[in-house]
mmCIF file of C-alpha atoms in Angstrom:
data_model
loop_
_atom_site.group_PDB
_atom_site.id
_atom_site.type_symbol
_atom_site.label_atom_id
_atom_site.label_comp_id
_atom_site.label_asym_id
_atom_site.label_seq_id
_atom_site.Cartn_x
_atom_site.Cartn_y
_atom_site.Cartn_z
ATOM 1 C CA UNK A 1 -92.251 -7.195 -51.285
ATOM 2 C CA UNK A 2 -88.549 -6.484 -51.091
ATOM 3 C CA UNK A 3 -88.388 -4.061 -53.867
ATOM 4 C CA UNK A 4 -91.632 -2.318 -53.188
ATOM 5 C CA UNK A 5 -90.883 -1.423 -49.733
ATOM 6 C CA UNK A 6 -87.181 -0.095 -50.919
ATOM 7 C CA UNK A 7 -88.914 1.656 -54.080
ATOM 8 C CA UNK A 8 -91.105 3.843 -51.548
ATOM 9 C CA UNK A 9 -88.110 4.651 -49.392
ATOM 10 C CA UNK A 10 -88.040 2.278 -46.180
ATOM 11 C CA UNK A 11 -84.604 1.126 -44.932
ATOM 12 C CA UNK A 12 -83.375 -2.321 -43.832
ATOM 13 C CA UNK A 13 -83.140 -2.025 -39.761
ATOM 14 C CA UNK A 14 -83.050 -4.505 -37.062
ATOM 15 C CA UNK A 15 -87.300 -4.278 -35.210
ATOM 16 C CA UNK A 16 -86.616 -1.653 -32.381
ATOM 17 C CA UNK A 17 -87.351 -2.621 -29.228
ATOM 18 C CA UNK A 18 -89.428 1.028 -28.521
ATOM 19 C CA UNK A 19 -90.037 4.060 -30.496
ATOM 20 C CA UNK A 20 -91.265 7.530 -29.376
ATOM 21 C CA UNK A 21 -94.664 8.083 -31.132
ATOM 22 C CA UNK A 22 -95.154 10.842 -33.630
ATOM 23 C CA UNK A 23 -97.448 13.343 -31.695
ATOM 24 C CA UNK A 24 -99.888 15.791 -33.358
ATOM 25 C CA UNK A 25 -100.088 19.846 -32.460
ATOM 26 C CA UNK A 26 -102.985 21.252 -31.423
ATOM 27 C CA UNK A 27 -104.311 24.267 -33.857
ATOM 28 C CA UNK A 28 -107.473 26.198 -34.105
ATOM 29 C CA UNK A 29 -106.393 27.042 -37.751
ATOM 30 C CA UNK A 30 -108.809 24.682 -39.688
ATOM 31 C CA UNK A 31 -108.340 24.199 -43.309
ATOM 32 C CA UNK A 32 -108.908 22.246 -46.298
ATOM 33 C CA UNK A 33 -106.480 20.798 -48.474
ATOM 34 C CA UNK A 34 -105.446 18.303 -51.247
ATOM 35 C CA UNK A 35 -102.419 17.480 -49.922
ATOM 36 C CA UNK A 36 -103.642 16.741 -46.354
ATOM 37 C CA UNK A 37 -105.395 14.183 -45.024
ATOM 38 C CA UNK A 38 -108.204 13.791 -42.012
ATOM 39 C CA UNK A 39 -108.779 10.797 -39.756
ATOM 40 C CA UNK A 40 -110.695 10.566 -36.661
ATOM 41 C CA UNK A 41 -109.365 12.110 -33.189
ATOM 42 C CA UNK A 42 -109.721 8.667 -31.002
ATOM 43 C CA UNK A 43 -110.546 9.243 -27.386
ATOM 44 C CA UNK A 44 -108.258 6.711 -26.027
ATOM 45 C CA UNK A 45 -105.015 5.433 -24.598
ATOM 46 C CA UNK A 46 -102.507 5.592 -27.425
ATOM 47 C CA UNK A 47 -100.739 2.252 -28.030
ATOM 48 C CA UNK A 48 -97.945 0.531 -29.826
ATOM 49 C CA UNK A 49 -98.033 -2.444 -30.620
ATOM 50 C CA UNK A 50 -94.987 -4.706 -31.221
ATOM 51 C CA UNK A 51 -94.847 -8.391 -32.632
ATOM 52 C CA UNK A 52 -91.921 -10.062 -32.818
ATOM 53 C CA UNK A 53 -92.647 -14.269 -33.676
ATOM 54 C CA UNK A 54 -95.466 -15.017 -31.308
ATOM 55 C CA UNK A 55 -94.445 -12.847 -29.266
ATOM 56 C CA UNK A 56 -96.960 -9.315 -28.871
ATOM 57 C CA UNK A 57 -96.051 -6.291 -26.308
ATOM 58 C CA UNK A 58 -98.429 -3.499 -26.279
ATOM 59 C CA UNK A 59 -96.887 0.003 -24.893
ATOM 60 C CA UNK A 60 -98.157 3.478 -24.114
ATOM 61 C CA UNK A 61 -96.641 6.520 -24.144
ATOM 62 C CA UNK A 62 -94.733 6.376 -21.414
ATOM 63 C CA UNK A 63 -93.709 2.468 -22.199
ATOM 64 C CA UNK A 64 -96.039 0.752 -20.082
ATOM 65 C CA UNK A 65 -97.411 -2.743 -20.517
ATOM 66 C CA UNK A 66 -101.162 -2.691 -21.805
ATOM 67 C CA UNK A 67 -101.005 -6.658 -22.090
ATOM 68 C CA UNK A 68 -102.895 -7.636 -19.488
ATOM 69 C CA UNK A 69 -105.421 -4.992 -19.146
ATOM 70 C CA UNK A 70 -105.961 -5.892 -23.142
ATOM 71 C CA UNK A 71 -105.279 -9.226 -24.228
ATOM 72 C CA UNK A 72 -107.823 -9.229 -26.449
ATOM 73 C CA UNK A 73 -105.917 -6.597 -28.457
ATOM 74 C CA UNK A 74 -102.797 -8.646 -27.715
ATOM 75 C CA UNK A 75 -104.680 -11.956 -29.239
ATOM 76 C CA UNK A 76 -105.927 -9.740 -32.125
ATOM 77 C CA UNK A 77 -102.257 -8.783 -33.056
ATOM 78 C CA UNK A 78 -100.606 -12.406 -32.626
ATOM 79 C CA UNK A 79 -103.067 -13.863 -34.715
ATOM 80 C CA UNK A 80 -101.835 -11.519 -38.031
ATOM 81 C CA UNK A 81 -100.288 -13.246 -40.962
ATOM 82 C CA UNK A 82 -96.611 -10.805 -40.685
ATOM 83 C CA UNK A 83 -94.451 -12.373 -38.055
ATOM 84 C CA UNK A 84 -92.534 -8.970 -37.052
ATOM 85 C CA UNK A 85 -94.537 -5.595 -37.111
ATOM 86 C CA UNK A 86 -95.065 -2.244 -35.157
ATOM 87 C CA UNK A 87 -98.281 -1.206 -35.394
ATOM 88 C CA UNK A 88 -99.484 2.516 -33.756
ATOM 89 C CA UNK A 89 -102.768 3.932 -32.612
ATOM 90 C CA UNK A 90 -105.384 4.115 -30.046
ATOM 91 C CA UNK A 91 -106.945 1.390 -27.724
ATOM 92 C CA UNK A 92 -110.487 3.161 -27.162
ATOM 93 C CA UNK A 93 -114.320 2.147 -26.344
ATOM 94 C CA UNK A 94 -116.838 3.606 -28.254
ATOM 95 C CA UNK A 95 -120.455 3.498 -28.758
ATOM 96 C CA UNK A 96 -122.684 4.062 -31.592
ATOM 97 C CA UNK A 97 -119.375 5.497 -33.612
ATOM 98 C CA UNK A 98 -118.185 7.507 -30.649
ATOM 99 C CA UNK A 99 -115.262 7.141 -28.775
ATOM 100 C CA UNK A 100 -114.892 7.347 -25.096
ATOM 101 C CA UNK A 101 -112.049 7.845 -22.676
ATOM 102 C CA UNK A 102 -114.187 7.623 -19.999
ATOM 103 C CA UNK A 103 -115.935 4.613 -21.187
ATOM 104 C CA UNK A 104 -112.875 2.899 -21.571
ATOM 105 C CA UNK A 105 -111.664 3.497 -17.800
ATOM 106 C CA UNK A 106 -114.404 3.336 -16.010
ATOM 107 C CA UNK A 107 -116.673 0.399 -17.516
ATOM 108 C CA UNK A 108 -114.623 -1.694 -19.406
ATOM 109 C CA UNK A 109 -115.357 -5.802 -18.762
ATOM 110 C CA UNK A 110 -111.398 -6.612 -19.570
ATOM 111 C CA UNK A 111 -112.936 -10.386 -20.083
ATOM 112 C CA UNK A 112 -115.199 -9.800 -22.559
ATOM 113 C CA UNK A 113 -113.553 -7.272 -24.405
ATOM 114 C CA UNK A 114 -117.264 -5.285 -24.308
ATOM 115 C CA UNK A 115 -117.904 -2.733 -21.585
ATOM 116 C CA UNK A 116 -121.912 -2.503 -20.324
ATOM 117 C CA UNK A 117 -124.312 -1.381 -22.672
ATOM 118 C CA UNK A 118 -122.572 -2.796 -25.698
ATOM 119 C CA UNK A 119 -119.350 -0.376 -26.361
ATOM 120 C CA UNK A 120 -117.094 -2.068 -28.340
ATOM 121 C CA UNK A 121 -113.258 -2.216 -27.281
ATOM 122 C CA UNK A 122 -110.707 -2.490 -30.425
ATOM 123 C CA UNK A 123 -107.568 -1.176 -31.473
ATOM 124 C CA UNK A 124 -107.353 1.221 -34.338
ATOM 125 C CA UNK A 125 -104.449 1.406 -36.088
ATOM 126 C CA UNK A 126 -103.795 4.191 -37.938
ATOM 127 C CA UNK A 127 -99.896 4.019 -39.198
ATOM 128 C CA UNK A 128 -97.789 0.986 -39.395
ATOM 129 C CA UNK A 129 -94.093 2.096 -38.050
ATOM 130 C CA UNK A 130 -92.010 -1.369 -38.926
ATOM 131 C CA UNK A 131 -92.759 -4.591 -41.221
ATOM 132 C CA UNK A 132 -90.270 -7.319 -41.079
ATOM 133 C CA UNK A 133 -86.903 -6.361 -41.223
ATOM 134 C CA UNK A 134 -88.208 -2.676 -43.130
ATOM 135 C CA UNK A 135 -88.132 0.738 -41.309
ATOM 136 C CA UNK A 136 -90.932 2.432 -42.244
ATOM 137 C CA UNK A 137 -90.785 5.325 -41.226
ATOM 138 C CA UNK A 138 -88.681 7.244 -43.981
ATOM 139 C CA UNK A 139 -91.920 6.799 -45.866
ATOM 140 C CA UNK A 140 -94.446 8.809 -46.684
ATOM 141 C CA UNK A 141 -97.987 8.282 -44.984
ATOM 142 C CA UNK A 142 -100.016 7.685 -48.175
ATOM 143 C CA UNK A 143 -97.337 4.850 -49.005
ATOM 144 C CA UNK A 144 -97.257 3.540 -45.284
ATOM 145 C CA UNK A 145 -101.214 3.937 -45.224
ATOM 146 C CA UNK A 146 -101.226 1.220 -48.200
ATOM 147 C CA UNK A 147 -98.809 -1.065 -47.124
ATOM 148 C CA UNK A 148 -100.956 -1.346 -43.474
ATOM 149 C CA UNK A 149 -103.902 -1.869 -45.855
ATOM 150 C CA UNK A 150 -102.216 -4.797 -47.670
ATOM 151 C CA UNK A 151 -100.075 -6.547 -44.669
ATOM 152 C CA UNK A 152 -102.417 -5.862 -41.988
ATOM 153 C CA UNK A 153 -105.934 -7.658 -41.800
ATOM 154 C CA UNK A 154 -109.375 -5.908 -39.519
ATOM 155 C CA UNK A 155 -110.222 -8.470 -36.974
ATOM 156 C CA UNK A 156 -112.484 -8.349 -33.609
ATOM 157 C CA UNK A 157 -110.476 -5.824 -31.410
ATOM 158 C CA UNK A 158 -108.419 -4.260 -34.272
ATOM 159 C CA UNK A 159 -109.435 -1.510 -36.547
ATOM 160 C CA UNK A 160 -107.778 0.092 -39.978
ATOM 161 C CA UNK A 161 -108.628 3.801 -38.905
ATOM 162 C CA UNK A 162 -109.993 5.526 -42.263
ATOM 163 C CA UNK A 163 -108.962 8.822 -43.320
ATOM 164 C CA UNK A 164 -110.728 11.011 -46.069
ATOM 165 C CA UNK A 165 -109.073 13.778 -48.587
ATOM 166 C CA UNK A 166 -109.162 17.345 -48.906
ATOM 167 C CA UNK A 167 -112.578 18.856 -47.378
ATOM 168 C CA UNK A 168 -111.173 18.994 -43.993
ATOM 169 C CA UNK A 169 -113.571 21.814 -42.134
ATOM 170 C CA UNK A 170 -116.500 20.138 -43.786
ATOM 171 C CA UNK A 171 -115.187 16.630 -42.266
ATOM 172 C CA UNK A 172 -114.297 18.596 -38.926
ATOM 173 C CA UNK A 173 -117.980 19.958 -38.858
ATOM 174 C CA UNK A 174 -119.175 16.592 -39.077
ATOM 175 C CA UNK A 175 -117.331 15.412 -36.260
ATOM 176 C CA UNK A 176 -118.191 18.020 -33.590
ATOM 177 C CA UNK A 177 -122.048 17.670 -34.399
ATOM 178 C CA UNK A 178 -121.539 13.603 -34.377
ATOM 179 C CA UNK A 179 -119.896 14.798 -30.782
ATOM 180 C CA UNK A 180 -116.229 12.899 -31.151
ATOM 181 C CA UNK A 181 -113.706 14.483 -29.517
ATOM 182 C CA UNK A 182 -112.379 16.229 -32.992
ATOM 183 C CA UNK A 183 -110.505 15.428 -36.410
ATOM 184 C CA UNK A 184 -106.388 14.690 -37.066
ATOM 185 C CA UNK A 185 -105.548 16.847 -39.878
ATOM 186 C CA UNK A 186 -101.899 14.514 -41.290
ATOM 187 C CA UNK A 187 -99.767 15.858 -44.477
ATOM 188 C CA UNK A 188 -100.101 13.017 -47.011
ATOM 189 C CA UNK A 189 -96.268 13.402 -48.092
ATOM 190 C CA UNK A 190 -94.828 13.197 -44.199
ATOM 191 C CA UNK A 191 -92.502 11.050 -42.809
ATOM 192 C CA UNK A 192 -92.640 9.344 -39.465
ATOM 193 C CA UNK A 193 -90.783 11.326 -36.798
ATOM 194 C CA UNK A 194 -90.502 11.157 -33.233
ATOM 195 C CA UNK A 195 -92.364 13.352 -30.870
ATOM 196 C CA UNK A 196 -94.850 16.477 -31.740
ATOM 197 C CA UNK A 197 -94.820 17.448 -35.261
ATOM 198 C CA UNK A 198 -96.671 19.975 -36.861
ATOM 199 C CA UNK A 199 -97.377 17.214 -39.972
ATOM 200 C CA UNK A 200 -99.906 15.994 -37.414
ATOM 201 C CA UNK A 201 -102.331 18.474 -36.384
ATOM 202 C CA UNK A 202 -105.332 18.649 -33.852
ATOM 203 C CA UNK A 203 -108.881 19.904 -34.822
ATOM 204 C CA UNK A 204 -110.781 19.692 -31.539
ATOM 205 C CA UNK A 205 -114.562 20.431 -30.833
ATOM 206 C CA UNK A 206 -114.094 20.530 -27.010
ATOM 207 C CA UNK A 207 -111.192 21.673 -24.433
ATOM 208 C CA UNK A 208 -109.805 18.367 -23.241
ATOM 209 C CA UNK A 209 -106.500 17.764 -21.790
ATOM 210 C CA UNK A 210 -104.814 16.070 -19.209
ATOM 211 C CA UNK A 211 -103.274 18.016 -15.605
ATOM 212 C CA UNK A 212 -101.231 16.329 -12.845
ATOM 213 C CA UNK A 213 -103.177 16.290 -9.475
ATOM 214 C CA UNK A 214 -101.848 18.344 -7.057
ATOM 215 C CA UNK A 215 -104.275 18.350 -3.640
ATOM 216 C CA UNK A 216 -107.876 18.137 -2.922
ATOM 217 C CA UNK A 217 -110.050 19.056 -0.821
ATOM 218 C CA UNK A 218 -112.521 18.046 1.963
ATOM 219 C CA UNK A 219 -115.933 17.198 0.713
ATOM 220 C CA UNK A 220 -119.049 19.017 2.036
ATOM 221 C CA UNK A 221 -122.785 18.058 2.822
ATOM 222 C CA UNK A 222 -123.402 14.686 1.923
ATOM 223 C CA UNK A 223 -120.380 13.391 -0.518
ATOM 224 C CA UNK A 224 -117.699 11.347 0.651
ATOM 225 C CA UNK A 225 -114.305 11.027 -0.223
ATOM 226 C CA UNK A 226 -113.077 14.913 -1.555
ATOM 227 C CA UNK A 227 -114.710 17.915 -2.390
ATOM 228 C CA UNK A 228 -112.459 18.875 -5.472
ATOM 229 C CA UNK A 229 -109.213 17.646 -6.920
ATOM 230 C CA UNK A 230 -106.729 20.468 -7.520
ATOM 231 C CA UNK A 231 -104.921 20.634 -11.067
ATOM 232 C CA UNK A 232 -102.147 22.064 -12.888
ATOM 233 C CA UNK A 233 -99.684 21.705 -15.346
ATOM 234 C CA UNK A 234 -95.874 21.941 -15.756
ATOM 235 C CA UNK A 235 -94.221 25.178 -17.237
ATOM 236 C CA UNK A 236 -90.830 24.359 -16.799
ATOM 237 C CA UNK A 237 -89.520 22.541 -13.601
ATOM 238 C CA UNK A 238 -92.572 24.463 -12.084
ATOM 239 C CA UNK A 239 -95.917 22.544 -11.619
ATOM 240 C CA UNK A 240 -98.167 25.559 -12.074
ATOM 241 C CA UNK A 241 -101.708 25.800 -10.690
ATOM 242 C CA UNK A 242 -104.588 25.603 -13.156
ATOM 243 C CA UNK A 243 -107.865 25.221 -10.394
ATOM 244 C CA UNK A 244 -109.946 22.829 -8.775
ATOM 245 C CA UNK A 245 -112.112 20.125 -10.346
ATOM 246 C CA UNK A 246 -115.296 19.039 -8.562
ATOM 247 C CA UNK A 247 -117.664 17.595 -10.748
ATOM 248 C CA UNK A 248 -117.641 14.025 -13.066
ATOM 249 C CA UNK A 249 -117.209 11.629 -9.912
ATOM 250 C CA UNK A 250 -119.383 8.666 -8.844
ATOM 251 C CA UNK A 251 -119.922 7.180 -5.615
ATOM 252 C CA UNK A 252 -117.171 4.350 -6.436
ATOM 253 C CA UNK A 253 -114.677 6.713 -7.712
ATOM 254 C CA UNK A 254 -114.369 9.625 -5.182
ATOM 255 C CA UNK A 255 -113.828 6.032 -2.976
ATOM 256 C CA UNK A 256 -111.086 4.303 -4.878
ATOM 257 C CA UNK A 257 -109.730 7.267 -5.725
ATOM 258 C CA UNK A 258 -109.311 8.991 -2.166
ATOM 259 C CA UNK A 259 -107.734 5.844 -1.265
ATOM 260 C CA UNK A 260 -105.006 6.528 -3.547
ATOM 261 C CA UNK A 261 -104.574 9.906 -2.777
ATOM 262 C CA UNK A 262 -104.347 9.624 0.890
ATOM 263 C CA UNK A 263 -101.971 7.149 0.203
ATOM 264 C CA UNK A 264 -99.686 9.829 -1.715
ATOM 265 C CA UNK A 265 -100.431 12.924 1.098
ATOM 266 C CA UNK A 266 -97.407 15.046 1.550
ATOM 267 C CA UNK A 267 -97.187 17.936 4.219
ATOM 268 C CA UNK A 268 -96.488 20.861 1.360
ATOM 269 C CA UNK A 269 -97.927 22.322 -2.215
ATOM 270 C CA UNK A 270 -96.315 21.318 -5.023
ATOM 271 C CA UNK A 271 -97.469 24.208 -6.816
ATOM 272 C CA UNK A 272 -95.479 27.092 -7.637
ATOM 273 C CA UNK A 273 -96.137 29.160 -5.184
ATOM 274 C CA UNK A 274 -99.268 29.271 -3.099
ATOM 275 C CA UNK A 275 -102.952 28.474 -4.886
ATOM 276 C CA UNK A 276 -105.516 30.996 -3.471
ATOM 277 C CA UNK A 277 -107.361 27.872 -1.383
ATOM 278 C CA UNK A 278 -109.262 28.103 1.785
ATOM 279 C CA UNK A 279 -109.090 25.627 4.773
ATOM 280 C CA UNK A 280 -109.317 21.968 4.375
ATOM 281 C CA UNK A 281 -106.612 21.349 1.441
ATOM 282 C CA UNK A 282 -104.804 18.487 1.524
ATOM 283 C CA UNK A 283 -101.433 18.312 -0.750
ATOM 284 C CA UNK A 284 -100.253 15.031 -2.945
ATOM 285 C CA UNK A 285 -97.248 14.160 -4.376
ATOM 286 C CA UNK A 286 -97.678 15.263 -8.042
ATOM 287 C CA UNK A 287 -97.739 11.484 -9.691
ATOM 288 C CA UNK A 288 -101.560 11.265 -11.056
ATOM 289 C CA UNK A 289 -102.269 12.787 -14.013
ATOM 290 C CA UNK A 290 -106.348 13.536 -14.882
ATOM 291 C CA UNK A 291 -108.430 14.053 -18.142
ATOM 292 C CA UNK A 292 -110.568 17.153 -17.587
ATOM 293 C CA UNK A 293 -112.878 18.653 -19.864
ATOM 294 C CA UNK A 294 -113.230 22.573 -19.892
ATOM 295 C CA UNK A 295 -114.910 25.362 -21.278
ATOM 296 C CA UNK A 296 -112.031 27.975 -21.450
ATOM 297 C CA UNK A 297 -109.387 29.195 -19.824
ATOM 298 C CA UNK A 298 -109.599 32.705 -17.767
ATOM 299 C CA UNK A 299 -107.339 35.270 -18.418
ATOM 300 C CA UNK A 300 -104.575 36.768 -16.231
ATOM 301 C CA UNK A 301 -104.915 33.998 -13.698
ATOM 302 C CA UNK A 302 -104.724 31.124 -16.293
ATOM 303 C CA UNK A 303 -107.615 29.112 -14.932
ATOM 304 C CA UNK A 304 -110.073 26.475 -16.053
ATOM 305 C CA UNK A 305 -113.504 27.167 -16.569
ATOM 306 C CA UNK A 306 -116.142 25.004 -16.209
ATOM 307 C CA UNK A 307 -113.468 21.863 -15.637
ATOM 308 C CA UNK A 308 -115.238 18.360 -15.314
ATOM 309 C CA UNK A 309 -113.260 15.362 -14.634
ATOM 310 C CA UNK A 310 -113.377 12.428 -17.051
ATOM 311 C CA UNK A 311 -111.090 9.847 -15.977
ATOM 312 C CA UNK A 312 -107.635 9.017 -15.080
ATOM 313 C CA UNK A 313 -104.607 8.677 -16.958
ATOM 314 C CA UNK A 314 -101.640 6.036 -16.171
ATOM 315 C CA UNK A 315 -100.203 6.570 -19.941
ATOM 316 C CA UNK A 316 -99.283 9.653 -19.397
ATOM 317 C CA UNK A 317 -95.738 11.125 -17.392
ATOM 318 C CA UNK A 318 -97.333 14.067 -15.172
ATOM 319 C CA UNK A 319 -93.594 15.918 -15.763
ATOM 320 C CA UNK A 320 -94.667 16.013 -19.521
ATOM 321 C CA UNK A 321 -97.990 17.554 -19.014
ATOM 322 C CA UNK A 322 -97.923 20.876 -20.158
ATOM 323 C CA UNK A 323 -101.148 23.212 -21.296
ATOM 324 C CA UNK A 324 -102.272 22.394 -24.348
ATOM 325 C CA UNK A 325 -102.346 25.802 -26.211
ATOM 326 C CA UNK A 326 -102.910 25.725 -30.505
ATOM 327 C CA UNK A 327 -99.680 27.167 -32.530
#
């Protein structure tokens, strides 16, 4: 095992105790090609996963604990042959082969490990960062691919995510009429690096990002809670305004979620300068971050069209949410 791991270029290093993840780019240049491959987008929370003994910590993005909101994940992981690992991908719900961020928030049974109406909760791993005392990352994907294939073994709650070769529109068609979110488009030959890398690139069928919540405002007629959350995004030090949301809520949400806004209310915008609001706007401290859905964005005023809300993000750091626009 030694030799084969040094042989495909992986370094003796101590297990780290975090690593930033290897982000993809967003692009609305699809292609095809041999030396590319095409996995799945997963419409999740990303995780990594680190085993160290019998010990498991799972982390997002922004290093927060996902062990006890998942310990069937965490069970799934301690329960693998390899002793030391660091495994990466996406915690995400899905139904009838789609995955669902939404799903995953708002109806997941964290005892069960099955959310109502039979989604399944599991793990997919897609890239295995560290295995014993090896570094992986210096290695090419195909090689580090294989070596998660060999040392790491499909369980309840954890997936190997499957990729497929060259006909990358044709797989990307697929996946926007099977409705997923989109396809990752990875160069075969790259290494692991930290942070957004344009080896990793994003093939999405919808407009989907996250935006920091900024304000909201008074509901009318019959709903409770708030009419509208108001979004944006960070250009800079500036939190920029991007519009207002006011659809995707239920009953339960616009009432745990007020709760939690009133509870960050602040007397001033935290947008750069002043969003063209009416009356009955109430400003928050910018420290939730929402998934919203979209149709476009308008033109000289950089707003959302048709925005939807989908669910809540606590993996996310709102100062790193920027807009989302393809290279």
């Amino acid at each position: 095992m030694t030799t084969r791991l040094s042989s495909l270029g992986a370094r003796k290093k101590a297990q780290p105790e975090w690593i930033d993840p290897m982000l993809a780019t967003l692009t609305r240049d699809y292609f095809s090609a041999p030396d590319w491959i095409y996995e799945p987008k997963l419409d999740g929370i990303r995780c990594l996963a680190f085993k160290r003994g019998s010990k498991v910590t799972l982390l997002t993005r922004n290093k927060l604990s996902l062990n006890d909101r998942f310990p069937q994940v965490v069970a799934a992981v301690k329960d693998q042959s390899e002793r030391n690992l660091v495994l990466d991908g996406e915690i995400a719900a899905s139904s009838h082969g789609r995955t669902s961020f939404g799903a995953l928030q708002q109806r997941l049974d964290l005892q069960r490990g099955t959310t109502r109406g039979g989604t399944q909760l599991n793990y997919h791993v897609f890239d295995l960062v560290h295995l014993g005392e090896w570094d992986l990352t210096p290695a090419d994907l195909l090689a580090r691919k294989s070596v998660l294939k060999e040392r790491v073994t499909p369980a309840p709650h954890l997936k190997l995510v499957a990729h497929k070769k060259e006909k990358g529109e044709a797989y990307f068609a697929e996946a926007c009429a099977k409705g997923w979110e989109g396809i990752i488009a990875k160069r075969a030959a790259g290494v692991y690096v930290r942070g957004r890398s344009k080896d990793w690139l994003k093939f999405k069928c919808s407009n989907e990002q996250e935006f920091v919540i900024g304000g909201f405002t008074d509901p009318q007629g019959q709903r409770t809670g708030f009419g509208a959350l108001l979004i944006g995004y960070y250009d800079g030090a500036q939190l920029r305004f991007a519009g207002k949301v006011g659809t995707g809520y239920n009953d339960e949400l616009l009432r745990s979620l007020t709760h939690r806004l009133e509870q960050i209310e602040i007397e001033e915008s935290p947008f750069e300068g002043k969003p063209p609001l009416r009356k009955n706007v109430h400003w928050v401290a910018p420290k939730l971050v929402a998934q919203v859905g979209f149709s476009e964005w308008t033109g000289k005023d950089a707003r959302l069209r048709h925005p939807r809300f989908v669910g809540l993000r606590d993996d996310k750091d709102p100062k790193k949410v920027v807009r989302e626009d393809p290279s």
